[in-house]
Coordinates of N, CA and C in Angstrom, one line a residue:
Chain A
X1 N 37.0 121.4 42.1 CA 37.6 121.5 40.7 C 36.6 122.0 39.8
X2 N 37.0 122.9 38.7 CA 36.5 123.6 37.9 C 35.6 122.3 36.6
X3 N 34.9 122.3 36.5 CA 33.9 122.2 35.1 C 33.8 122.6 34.1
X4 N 33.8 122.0 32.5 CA 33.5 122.7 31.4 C 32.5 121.9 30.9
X5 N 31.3 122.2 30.4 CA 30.3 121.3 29.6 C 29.8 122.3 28.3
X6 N 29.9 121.4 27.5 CA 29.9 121.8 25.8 C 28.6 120.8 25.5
X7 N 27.2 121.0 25.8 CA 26.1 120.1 25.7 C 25.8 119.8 24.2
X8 N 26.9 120.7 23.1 CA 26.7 120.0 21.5 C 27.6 119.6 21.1
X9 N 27.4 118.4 21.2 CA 28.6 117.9 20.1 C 28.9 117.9 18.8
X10 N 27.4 118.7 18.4 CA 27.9 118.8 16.8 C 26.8 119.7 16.4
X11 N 27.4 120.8 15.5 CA 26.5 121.7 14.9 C 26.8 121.9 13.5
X12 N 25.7 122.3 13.1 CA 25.1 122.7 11.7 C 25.0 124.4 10.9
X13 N 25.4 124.4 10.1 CA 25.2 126.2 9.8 C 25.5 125.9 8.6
X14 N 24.3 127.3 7.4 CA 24.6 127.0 6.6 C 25.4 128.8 6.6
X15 N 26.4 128.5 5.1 CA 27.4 129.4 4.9 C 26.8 130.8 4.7
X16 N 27.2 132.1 5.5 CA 26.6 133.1 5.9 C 25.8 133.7 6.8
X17 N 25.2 132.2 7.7 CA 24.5 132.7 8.9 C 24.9 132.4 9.7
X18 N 24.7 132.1 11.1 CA 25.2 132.9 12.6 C 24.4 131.7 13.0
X19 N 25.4 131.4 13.9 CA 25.3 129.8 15.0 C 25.9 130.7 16.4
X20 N 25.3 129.8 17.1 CA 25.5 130.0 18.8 C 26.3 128.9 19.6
X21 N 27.1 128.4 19.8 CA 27.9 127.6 20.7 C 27.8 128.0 22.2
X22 N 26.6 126.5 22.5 CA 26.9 126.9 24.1 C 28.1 125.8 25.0
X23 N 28.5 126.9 26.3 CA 29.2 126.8 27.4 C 28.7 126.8 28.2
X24 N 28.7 125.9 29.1 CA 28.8 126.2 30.7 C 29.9 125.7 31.5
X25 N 29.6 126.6 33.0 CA 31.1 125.8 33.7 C 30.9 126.0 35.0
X26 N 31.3 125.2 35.9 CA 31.0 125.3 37.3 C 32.3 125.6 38.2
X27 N 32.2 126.9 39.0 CA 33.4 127.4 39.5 C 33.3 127.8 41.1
X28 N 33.7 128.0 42.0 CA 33.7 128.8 43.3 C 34.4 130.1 43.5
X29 N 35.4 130.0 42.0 CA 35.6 131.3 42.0 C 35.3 132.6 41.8
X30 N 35.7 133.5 42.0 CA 34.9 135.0 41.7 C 36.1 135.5 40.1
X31 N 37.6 135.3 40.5 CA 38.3 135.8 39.2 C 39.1 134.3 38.6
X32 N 38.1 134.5 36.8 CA 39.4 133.2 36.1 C 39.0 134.4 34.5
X33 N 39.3 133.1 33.8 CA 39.3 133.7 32.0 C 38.7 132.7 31.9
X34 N 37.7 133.2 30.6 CA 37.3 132.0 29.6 C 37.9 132.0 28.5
X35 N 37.5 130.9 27.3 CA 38.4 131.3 26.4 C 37.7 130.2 25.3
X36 N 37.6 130.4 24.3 CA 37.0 130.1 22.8 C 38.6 129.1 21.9
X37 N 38.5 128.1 22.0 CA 39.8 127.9 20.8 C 39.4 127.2 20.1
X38 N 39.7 127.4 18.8 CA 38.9 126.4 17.3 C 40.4 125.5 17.3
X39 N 39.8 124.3 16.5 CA 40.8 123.5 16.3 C 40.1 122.9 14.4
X40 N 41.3 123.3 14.1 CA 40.8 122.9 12.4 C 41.5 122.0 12.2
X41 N 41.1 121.2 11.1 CA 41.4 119.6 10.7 C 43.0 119.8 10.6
X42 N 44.0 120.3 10.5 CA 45.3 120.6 10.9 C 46.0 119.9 12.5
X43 N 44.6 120.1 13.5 CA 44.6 120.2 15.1 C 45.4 121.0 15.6
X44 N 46.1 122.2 14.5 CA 46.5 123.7 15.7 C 45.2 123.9 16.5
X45 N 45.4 124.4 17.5 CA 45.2 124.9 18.9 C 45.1 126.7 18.6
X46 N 43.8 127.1 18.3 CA 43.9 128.2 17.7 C 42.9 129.6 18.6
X47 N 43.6 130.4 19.3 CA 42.8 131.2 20.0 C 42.1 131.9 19.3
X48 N 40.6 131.6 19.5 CA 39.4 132.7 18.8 C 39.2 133.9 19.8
X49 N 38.6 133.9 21.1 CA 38.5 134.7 22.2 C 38.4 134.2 23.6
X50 N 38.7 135.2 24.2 CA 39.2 135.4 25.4 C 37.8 136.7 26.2
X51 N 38.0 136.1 27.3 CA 37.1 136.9 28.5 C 37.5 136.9 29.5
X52 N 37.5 138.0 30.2 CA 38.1 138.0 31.9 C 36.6 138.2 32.5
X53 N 36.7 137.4 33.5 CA 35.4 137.4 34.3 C 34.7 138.7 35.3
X54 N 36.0 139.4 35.3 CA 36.1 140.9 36.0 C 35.1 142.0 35.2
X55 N 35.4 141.7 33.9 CA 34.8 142.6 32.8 C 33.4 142.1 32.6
X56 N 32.7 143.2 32.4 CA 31.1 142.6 32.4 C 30.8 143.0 30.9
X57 N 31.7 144.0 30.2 CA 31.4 144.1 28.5 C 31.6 142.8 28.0
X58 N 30.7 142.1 27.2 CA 31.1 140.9 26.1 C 31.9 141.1 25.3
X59 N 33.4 140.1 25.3 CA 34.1 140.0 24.2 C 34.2 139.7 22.6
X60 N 34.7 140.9 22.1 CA 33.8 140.8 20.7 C 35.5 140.4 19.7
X61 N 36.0 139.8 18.6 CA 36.8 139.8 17.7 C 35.9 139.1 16.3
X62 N 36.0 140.5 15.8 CA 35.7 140.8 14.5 C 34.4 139.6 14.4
X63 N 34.1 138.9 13.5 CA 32.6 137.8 13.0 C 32.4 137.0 14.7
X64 N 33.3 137.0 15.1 CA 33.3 136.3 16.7 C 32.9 137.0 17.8
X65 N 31.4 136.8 18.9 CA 31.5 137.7 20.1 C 31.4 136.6 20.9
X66 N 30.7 136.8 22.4 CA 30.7 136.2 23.6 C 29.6 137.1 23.8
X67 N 28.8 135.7 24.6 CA 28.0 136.4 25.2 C 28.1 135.8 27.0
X68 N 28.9 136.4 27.4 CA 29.1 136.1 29.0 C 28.1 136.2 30.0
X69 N 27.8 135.4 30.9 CA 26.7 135.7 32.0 C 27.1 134.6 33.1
X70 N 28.1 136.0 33.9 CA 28.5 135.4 34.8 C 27.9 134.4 36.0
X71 N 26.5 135.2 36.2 CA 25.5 134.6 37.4 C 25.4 133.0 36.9
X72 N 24.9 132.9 35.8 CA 24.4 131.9 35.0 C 25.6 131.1 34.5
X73 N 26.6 131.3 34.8 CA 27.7 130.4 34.4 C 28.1 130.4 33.0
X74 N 27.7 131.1 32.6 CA 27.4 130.7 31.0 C 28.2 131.6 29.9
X75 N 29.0 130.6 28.9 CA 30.0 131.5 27.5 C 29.7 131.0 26.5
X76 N 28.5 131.9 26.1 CA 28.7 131.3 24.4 C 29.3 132.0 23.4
X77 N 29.7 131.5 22.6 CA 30.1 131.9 21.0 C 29.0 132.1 20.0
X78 N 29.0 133.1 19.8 CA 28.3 133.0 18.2 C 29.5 133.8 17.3
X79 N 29.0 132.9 16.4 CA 29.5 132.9 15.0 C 28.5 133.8 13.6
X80 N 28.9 134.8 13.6 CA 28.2 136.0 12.5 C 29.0 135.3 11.1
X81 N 27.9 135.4 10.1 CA 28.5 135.5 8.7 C 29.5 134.2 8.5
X82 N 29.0 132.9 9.3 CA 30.0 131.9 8.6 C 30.4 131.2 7.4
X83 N 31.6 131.3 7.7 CA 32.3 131.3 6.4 C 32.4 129.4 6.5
X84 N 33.3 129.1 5.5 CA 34.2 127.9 5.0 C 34.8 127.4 5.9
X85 N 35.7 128.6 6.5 CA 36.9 128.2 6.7 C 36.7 128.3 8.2
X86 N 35.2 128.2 8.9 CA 34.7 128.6 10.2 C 34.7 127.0 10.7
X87 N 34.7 126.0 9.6 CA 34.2 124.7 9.9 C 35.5 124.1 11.0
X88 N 35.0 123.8 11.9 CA 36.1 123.5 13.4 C 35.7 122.7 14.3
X89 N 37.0 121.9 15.2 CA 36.2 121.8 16.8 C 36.4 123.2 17.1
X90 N 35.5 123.2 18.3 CA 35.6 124.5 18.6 C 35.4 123.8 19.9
X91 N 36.3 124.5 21.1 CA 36.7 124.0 22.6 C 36.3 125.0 23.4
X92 N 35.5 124.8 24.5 CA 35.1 126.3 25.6 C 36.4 126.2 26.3
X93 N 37.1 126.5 27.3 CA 38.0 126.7 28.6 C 37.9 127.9 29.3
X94 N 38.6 127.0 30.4 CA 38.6 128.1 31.7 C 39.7 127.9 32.0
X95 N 40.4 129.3 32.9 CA 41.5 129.2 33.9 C 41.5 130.1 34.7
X96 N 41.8 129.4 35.6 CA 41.8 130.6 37.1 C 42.8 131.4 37.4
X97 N 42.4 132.3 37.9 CA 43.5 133.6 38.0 C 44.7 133.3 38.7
X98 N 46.4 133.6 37.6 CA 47.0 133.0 38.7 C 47.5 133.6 39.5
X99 N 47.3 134.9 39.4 CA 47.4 136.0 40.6 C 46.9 135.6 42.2
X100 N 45.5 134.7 41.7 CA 45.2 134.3 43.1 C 45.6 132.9 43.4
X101 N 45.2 132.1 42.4 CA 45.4 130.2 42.7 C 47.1 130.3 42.8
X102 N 48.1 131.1 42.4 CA 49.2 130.7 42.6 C 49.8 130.1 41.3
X103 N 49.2 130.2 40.2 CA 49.1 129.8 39.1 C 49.5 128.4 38.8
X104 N 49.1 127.5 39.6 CA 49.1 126.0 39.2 C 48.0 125.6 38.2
X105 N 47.0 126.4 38.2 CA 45.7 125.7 37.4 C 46.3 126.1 35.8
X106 N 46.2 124.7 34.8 CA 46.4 125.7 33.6 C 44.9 125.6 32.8
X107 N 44.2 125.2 32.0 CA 43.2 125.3 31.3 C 42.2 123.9 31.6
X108 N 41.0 124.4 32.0 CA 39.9 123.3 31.7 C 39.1 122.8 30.6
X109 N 39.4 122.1 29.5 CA 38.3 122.3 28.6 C 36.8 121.4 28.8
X110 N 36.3 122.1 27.8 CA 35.3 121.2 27.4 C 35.2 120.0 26.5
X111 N 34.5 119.4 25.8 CA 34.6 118.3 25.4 C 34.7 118.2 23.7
X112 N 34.4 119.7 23.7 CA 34.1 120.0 22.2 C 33.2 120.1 21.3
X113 N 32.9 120.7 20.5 CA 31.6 121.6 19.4 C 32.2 121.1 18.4
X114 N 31.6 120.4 17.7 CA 32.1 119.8 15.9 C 31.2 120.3 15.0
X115 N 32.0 122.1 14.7 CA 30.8 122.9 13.4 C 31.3 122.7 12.1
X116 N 30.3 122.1 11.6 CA 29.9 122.0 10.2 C 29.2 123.0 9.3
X117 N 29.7 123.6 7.9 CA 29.6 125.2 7.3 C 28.8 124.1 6.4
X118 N 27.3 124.4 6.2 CA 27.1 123.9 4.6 C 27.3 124.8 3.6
X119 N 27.6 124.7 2.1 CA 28.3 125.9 1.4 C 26.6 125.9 0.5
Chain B
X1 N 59.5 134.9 15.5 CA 57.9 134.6 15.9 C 58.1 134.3 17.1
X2 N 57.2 134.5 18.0 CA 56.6 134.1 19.3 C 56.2 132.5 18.7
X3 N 56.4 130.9 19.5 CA 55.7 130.0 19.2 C 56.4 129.3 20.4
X4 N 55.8 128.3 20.2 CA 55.9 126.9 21.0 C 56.0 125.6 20.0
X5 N 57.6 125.0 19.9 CA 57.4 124.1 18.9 C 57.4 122.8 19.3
X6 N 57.2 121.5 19.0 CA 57.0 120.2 19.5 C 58.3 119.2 18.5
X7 N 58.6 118.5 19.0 CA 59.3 117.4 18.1 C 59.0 116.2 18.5
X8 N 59.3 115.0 18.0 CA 58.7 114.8 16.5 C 57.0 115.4 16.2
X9 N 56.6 115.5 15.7 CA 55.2 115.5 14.9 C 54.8 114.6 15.1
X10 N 54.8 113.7 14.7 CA 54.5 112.1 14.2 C 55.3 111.0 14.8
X11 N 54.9 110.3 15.6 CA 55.8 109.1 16.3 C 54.9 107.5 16.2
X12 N 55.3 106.6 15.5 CA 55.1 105.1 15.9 C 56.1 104.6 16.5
X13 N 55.8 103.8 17.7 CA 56.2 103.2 18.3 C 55.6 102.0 19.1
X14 N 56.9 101.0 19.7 CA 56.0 99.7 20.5 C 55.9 100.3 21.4
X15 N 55.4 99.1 22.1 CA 55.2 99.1 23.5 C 56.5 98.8 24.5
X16 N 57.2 99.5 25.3 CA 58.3 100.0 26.2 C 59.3 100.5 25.9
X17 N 59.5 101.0 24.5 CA 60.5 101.6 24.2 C 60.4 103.0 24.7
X18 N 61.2 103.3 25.2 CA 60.9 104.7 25.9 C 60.8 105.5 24.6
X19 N 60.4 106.9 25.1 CA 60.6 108.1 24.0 C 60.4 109.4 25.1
X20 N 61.0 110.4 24.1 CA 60.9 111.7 24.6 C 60.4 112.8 23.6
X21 N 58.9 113.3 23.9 CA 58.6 114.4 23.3 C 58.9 115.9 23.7
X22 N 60.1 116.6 22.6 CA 60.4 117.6 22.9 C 59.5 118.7 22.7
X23 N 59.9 119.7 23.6 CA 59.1 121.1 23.8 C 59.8 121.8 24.3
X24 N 60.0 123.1 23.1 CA 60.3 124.4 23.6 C 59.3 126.0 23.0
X25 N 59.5 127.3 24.2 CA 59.1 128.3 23.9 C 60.0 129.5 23.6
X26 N 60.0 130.4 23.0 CA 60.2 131.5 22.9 C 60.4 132.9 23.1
X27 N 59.6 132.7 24.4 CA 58.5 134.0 25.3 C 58.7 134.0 26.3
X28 N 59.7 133.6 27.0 CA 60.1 133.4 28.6 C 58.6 133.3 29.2
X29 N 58.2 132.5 29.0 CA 56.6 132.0 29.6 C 57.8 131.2 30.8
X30 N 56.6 131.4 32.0 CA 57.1 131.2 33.2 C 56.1 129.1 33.4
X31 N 55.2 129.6 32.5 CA 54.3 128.2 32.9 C 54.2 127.2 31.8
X32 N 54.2 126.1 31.8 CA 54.5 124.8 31.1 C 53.6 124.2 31.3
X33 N 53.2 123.3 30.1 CA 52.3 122.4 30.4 C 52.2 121.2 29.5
X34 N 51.9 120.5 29.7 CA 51.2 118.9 28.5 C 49.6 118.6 28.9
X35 N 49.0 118.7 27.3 CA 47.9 118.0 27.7 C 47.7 117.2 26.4
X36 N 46.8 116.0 26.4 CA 46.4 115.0 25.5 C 45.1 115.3 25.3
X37 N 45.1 114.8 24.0 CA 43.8 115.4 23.4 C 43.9 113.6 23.2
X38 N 41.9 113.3 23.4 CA 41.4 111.9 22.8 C 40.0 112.1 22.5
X39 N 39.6 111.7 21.5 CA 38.3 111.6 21.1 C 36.7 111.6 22.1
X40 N 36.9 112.3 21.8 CA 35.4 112.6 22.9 C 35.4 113.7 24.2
X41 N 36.8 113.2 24.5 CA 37.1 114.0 26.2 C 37.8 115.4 26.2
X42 N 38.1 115.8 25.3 CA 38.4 116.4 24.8 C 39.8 116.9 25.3
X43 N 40.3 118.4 26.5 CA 42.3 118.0 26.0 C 41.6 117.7 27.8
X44 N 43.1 117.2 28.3 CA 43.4 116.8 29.7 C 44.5 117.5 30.4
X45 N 44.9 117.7 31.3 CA 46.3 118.0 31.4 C 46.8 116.6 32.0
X46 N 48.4 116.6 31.6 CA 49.1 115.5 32.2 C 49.7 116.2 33.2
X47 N 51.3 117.3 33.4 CA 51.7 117.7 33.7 C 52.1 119.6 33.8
X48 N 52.2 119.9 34.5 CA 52.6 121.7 34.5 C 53.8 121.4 35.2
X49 N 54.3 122.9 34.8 CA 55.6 123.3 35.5 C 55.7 124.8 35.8
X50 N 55.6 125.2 36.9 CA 55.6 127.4 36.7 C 57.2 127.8 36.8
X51 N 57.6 126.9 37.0 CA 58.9 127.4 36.5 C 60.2 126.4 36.6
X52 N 61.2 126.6 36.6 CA 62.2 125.8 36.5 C 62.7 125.1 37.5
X53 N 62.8 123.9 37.5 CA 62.9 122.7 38.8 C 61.7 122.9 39.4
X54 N 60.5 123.2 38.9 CA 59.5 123.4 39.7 C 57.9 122.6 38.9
X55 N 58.1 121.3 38.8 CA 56.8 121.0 37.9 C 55.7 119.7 38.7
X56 N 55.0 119.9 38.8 CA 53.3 119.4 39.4 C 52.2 118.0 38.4
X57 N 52.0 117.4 38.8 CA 51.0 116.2 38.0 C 49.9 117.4 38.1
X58 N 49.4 116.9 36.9 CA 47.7 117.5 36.8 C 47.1 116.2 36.5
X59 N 45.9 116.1 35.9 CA 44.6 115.1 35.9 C 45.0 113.6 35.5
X60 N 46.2 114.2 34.6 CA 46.2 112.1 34.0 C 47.9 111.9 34.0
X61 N 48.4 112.1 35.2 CA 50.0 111.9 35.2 C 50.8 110.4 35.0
X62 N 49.9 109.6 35.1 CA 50.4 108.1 35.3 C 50.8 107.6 33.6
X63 N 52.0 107.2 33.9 CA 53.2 106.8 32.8 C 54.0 108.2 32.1
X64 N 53.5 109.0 32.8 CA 54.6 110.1 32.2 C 55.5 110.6 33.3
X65 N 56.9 111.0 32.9 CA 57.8 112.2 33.7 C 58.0 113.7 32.9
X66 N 57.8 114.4 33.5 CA 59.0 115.5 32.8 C 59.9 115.8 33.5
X67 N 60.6 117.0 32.9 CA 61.5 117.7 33.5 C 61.5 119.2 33.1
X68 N 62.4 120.2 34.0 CA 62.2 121.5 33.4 C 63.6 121.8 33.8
X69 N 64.8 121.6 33.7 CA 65.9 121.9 34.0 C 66.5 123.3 33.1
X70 N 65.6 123.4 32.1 CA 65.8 125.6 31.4 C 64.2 126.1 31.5
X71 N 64.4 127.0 31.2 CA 63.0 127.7 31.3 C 62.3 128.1 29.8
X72 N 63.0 127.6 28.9 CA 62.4 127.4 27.3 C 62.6 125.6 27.0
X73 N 62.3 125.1 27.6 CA 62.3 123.7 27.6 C 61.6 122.9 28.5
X74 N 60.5 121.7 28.1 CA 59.8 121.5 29.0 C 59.7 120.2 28.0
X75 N 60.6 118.7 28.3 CA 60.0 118.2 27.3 C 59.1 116.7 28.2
X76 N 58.2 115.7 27.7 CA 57.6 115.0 28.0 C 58.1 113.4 27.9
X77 N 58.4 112.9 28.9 CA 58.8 111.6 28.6 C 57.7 110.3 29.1
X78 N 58.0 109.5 28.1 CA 57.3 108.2 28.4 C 58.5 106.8 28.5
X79 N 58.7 106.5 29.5 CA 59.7 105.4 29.8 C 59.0 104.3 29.2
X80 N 57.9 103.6 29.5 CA 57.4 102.3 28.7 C 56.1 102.8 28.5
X81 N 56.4 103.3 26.9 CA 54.6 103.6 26.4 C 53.7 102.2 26.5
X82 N 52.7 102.5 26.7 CA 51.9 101.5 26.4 C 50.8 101.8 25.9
X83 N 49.8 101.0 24.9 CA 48.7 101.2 23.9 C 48.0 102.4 24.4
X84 N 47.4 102.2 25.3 CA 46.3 103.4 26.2 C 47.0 104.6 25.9
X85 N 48.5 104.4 25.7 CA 49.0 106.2 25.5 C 49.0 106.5 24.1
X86 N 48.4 106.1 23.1 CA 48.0 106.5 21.5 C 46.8 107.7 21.8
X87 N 47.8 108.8 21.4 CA 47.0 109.7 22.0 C 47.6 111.6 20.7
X88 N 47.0 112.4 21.0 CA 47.8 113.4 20.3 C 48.1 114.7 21.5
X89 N 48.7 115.0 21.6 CA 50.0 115.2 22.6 C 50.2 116.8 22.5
X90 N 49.7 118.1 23.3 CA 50.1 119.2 23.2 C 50.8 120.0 24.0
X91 N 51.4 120.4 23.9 CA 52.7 121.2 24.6 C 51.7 122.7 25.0
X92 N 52.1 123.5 26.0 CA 51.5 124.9 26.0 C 52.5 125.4 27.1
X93 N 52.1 127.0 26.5 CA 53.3 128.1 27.4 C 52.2 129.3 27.9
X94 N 52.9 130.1 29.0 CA 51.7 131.0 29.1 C 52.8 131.7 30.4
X95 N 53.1 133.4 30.4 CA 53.0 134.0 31.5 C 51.6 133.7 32.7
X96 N 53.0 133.8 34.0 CA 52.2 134.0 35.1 C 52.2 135.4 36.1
X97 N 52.2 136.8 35.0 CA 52.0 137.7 36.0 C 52.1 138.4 34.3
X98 N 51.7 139.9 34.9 CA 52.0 141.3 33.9 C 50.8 140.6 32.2
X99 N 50.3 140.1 32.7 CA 49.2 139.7 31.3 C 48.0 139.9 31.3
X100 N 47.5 140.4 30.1 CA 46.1 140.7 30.2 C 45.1 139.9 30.2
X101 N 45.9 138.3 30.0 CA 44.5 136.9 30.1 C 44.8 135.7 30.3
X102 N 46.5 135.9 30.4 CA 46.9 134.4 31.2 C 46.9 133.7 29.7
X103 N 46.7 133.7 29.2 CA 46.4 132.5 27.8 C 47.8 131.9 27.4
X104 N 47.4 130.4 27.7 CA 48.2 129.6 27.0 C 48.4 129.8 25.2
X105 N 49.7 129.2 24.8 CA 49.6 129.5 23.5 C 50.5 128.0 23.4
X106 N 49.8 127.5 22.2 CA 50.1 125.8 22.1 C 51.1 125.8 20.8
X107 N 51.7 124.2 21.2 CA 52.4 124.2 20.3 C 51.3 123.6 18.8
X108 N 52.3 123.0 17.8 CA 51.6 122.1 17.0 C 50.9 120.3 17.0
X109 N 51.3 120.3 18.4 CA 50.4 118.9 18.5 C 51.9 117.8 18.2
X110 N 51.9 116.5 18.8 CA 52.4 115.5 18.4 C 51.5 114.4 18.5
X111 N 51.1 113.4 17.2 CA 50.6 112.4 17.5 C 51.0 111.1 17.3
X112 N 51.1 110.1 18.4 CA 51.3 109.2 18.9 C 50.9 108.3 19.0
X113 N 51.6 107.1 18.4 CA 50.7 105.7 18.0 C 51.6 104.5 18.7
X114 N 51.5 104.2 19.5 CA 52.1 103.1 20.4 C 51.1 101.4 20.3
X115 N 52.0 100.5 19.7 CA 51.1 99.5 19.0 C 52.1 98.4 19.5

């Protein structure tokens, strides 16, 4: 079975600079997704980014990239230019391809990132 | 809109009165799911389904049923809640073929206070 470890439980940024959110995850497989989802005091379930493990370019949306390293197990988020409204859990996941697993696996998360924006 | 919506929102209840949390999609998503979110552990899955009359236990199945008898319907039941299940409760949908990421898309959460 698939692993997600989110080793912060809580981070710090002050408003305008760039935080790093680490991931790791332990897999046997060669094809899944990762995936970035913030959860704001609301608790919508909010997709930030996505990565297919096929692709070796890092996924970038707008203040949001990835920095993927597949050898190394490893998906972080950094956060450019945080804002206010950046303040979230923020969840790593995985899911394995269901082209191959047969698509029974749905998402693994991690345990969660609690960022804090100072203004 | 494309969404995944939940009913009730907000539920108190005792201990064994059954309940049923509804869930539907919009997107002919072929895959179903519940997972619970609890403090620290972050979400779980309870149950999936890839398609219709067709649904599977994932990680924390014990005290729940579902059912999938349409394919925009996937709701969650608890015949005798008990305390341990005070929990907040998420519905998700997601194609299983022709997609660029597989991504679930969640509903709005139900949370659940069984006392």
């Amino acid at each position: 079975a698939q692993t997600v470890t989110q080793s912060q439980p809580e981070m710090s940024v002050q408003e305008a600079e760039t935080v790093t959110l680490s991931c790791t995850y332990d897999t046997s497989e060669s094809d899944y997704y990762l995936f970035w989802y913030k959860q704001p005091p609301s608790r919508q379930m909010i997709l930030v980014i996505r990565q297919e493990a096929y692709k070796q370019q890092n996924a970038t949306e707008n203040r949001f990239s990835v920095n993927f390293q597949k050898a190394a197990k490893s998906f972080s988020l950094k956060i450019s230019d945080s804002q206010l409204g950046d303040a979230a859990m923020y969840f790593c996941a995985y899911r394995s391809d269901p082209t191959w697993g047969g698509g029974a696996d749905g998402l693994t998360f991690g345990k969660g990132t609690h960022l804090i924006i100072q203004p | 809109e494309a969404q995944v919506t939940q009913n009730p929102r907000y539920l108190i209840t005792v201990t064994g009165k059954k309940l049923t949390v509804t869930c539907s999609q919009n997107m002919n998503h072929e895959y179903m799911s519940w997972y619970r979110q609890d403090p620290g552990l972050g979400l779980r899955q309870i149950y999936y389904s890839m398609n219709v009359e067709v649904t599977d236990k994932g990680d924390v199945p014990e005290g729940y049923k579902v059912s999938r008898k349409e394919k925009r319907n996937f709701p969650l039941i608890l015949e005798s809640p008990s305390p341990n299940q005070t929990s907040l409760y998420f519905c998700a949908s997601s194609p299983l073929r022709d997609s660029p990421s597989y991504e679930q898309y969640f509903g709005p959460g139900t949370r659940l206070t069984v006392t």
